[in-house]
Short mmCIF file of C-alpha atoms in Angstrom, two decimals:
data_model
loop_
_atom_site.label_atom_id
_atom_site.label_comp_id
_atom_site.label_asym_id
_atom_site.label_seq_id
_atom_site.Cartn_x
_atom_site.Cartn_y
_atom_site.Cartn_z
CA UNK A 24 106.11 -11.54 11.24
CA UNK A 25 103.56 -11.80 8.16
CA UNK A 26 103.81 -9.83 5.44
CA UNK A 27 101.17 -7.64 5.16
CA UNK A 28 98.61 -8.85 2.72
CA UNK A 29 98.52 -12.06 5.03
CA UNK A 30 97.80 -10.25 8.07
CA UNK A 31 95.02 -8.07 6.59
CA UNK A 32 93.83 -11.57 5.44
CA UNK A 33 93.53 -12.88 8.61
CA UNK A 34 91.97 -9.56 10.53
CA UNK A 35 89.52 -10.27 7.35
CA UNK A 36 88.65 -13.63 8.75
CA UNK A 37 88.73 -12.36 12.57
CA UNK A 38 85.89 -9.74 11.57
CA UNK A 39 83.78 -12.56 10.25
CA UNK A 40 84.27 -15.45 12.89
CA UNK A 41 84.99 -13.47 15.74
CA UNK A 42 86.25 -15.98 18.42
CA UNK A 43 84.18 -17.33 20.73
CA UNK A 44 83.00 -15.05 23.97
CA UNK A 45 84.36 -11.77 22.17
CA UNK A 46 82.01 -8.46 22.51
CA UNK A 47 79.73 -8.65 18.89
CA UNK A 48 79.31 -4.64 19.01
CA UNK A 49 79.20 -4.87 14.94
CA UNK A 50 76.70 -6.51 13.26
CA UNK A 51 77.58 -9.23 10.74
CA UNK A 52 76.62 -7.12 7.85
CA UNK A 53 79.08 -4.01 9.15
CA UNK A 54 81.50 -6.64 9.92
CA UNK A 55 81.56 -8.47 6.11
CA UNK A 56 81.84 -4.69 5.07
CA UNK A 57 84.83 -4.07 7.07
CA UNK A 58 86.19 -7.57 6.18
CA UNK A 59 85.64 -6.78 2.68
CA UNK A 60 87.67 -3.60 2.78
CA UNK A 61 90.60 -5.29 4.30
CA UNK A 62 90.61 -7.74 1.88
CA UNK A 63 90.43 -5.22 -1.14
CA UNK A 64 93.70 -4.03 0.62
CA UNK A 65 95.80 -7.42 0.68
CA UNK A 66 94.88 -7.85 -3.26
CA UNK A 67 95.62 -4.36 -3.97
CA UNK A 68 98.77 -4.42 -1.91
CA UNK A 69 100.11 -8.28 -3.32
CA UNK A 70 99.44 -6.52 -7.19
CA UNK A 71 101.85 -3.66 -5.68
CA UNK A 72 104.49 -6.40 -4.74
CA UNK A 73 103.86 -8.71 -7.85
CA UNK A 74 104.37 -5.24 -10.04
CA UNK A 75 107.62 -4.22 -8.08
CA UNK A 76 109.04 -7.45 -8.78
CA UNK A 77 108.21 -8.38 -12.12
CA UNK A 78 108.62 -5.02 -13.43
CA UNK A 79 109.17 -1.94 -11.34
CA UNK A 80 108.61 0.69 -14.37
CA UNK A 81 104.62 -0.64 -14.49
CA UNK A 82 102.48 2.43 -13.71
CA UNK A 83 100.25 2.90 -10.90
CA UNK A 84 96.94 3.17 -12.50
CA UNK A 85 94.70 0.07 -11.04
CA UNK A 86 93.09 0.09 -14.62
CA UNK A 87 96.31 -0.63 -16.67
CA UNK A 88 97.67 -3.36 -13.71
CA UNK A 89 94.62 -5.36 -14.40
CA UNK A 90 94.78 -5.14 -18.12
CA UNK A 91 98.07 -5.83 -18.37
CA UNK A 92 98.18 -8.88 -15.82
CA UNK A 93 96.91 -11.02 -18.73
CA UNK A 94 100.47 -11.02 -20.44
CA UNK A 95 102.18 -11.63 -17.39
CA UNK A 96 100.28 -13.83 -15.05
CA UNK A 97 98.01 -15.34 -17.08
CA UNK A 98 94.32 -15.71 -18.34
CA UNK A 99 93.00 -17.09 -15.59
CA UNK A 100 94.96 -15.33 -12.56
CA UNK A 101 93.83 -12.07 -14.39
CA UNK A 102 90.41 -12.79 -14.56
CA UNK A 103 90.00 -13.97 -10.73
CA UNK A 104 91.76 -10.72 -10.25
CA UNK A 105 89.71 -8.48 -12.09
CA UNK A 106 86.43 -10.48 -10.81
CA UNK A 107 87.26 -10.38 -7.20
CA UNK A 108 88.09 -7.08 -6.74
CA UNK A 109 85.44 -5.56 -8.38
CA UNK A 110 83.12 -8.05 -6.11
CA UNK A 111 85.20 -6.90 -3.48
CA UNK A 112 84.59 -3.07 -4.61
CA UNK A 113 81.18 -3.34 -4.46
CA UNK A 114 80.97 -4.96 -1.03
CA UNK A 115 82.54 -1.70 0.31
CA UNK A 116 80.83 0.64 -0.88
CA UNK A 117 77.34 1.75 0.89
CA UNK A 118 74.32 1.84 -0.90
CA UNK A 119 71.29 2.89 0.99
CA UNK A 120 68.84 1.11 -0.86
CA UNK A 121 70.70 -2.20 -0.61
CA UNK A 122 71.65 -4.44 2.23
CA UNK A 123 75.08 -5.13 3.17
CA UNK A 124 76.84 -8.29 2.16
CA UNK A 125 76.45 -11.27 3.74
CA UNK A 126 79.43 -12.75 5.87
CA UNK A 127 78.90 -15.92 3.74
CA UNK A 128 79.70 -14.08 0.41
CA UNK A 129 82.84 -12.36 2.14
CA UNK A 130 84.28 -15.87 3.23
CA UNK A 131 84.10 -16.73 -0.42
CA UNK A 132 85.87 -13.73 -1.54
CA UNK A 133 88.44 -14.20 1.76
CA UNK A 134 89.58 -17.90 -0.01
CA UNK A 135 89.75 -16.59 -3.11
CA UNK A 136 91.91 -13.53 -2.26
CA UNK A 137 94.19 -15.76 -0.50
CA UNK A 138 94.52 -18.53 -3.29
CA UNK A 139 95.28 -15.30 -5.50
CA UNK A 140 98.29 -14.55 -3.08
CA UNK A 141 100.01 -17.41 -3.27
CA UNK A 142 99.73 -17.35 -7.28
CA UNK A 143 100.62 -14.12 -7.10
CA UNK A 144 103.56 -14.31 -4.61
CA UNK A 145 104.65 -17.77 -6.96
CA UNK A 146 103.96 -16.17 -10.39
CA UNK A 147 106.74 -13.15 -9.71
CA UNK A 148 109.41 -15.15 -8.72
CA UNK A 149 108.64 -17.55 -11.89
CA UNK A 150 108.23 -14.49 -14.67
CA UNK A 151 110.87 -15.04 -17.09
CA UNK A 152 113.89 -12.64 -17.04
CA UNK A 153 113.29 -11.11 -20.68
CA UNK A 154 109.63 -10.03 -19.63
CA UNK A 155 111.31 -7.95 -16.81
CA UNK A 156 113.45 -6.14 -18.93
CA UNK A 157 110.70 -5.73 -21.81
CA UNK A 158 108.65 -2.62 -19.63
#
């Protein structure tokens, strides 16, 4: 069974390549939405797991796990973090005055949310002992 940031991954990509001969009752902009929401889950849910292992004390607060990734997973992990949720974020919500996002742009965000599992998944099993114990 996949854990669960995988599988929300890959009802993501279902909802924008729907196989072949299946009902298309949503249209592709209502689909990307939805795919975009699921997507926001699985990053939101591998910080939870990344957090729980590295250190279990860190606080809830989506603000202070993003600003505080920097010192633990790096510059660079942090930033794609911070920059694909928020792109995610505003994917999801519905403006009336805008159209929805584009299946293309979600596919983007979909391989970027899964490269940021794996670092994710890689980077708490490689944090070094003393920054556990430090929060």
């Amino acid at each position: 069974m996949k854990a669960l940031p995988e599988r929300l991954v890959a009802d993501a990509d279902r909802l924008l390549l729907p196989p072949a001969g299946a009902a298309q009752g949503l249209a592709p902009g209502l689909r990307a939405r939805a795919a975009a929401v699921l997507l926001r889950m699985a990053l939101e849910h591998a910080l939870d797991t990344y957090w729980r292992q590295v250190t279990p004390r860190m606080t809830r607060v989506g603000k202070h796990r993003m600003l505080c990734l920097e010192w633990y997973a790096g510059r660079d992990t942090a930033r794609r973090c911070r920059t694909t949720w928020a792109a995610l974020s505003a994917a999801c919500h519905y403006r009336t005055c805008e159209l929805p996002p584009a299946p293309s742009e979600i596919r983007v965000r979909l391989e970027e949310v899964t490269a940021l599992l794996a670092v994710l998944d890689t980077g708490a099993a490689a944090a070094p002992a003393d920054s556990r114990a430090q929060a």
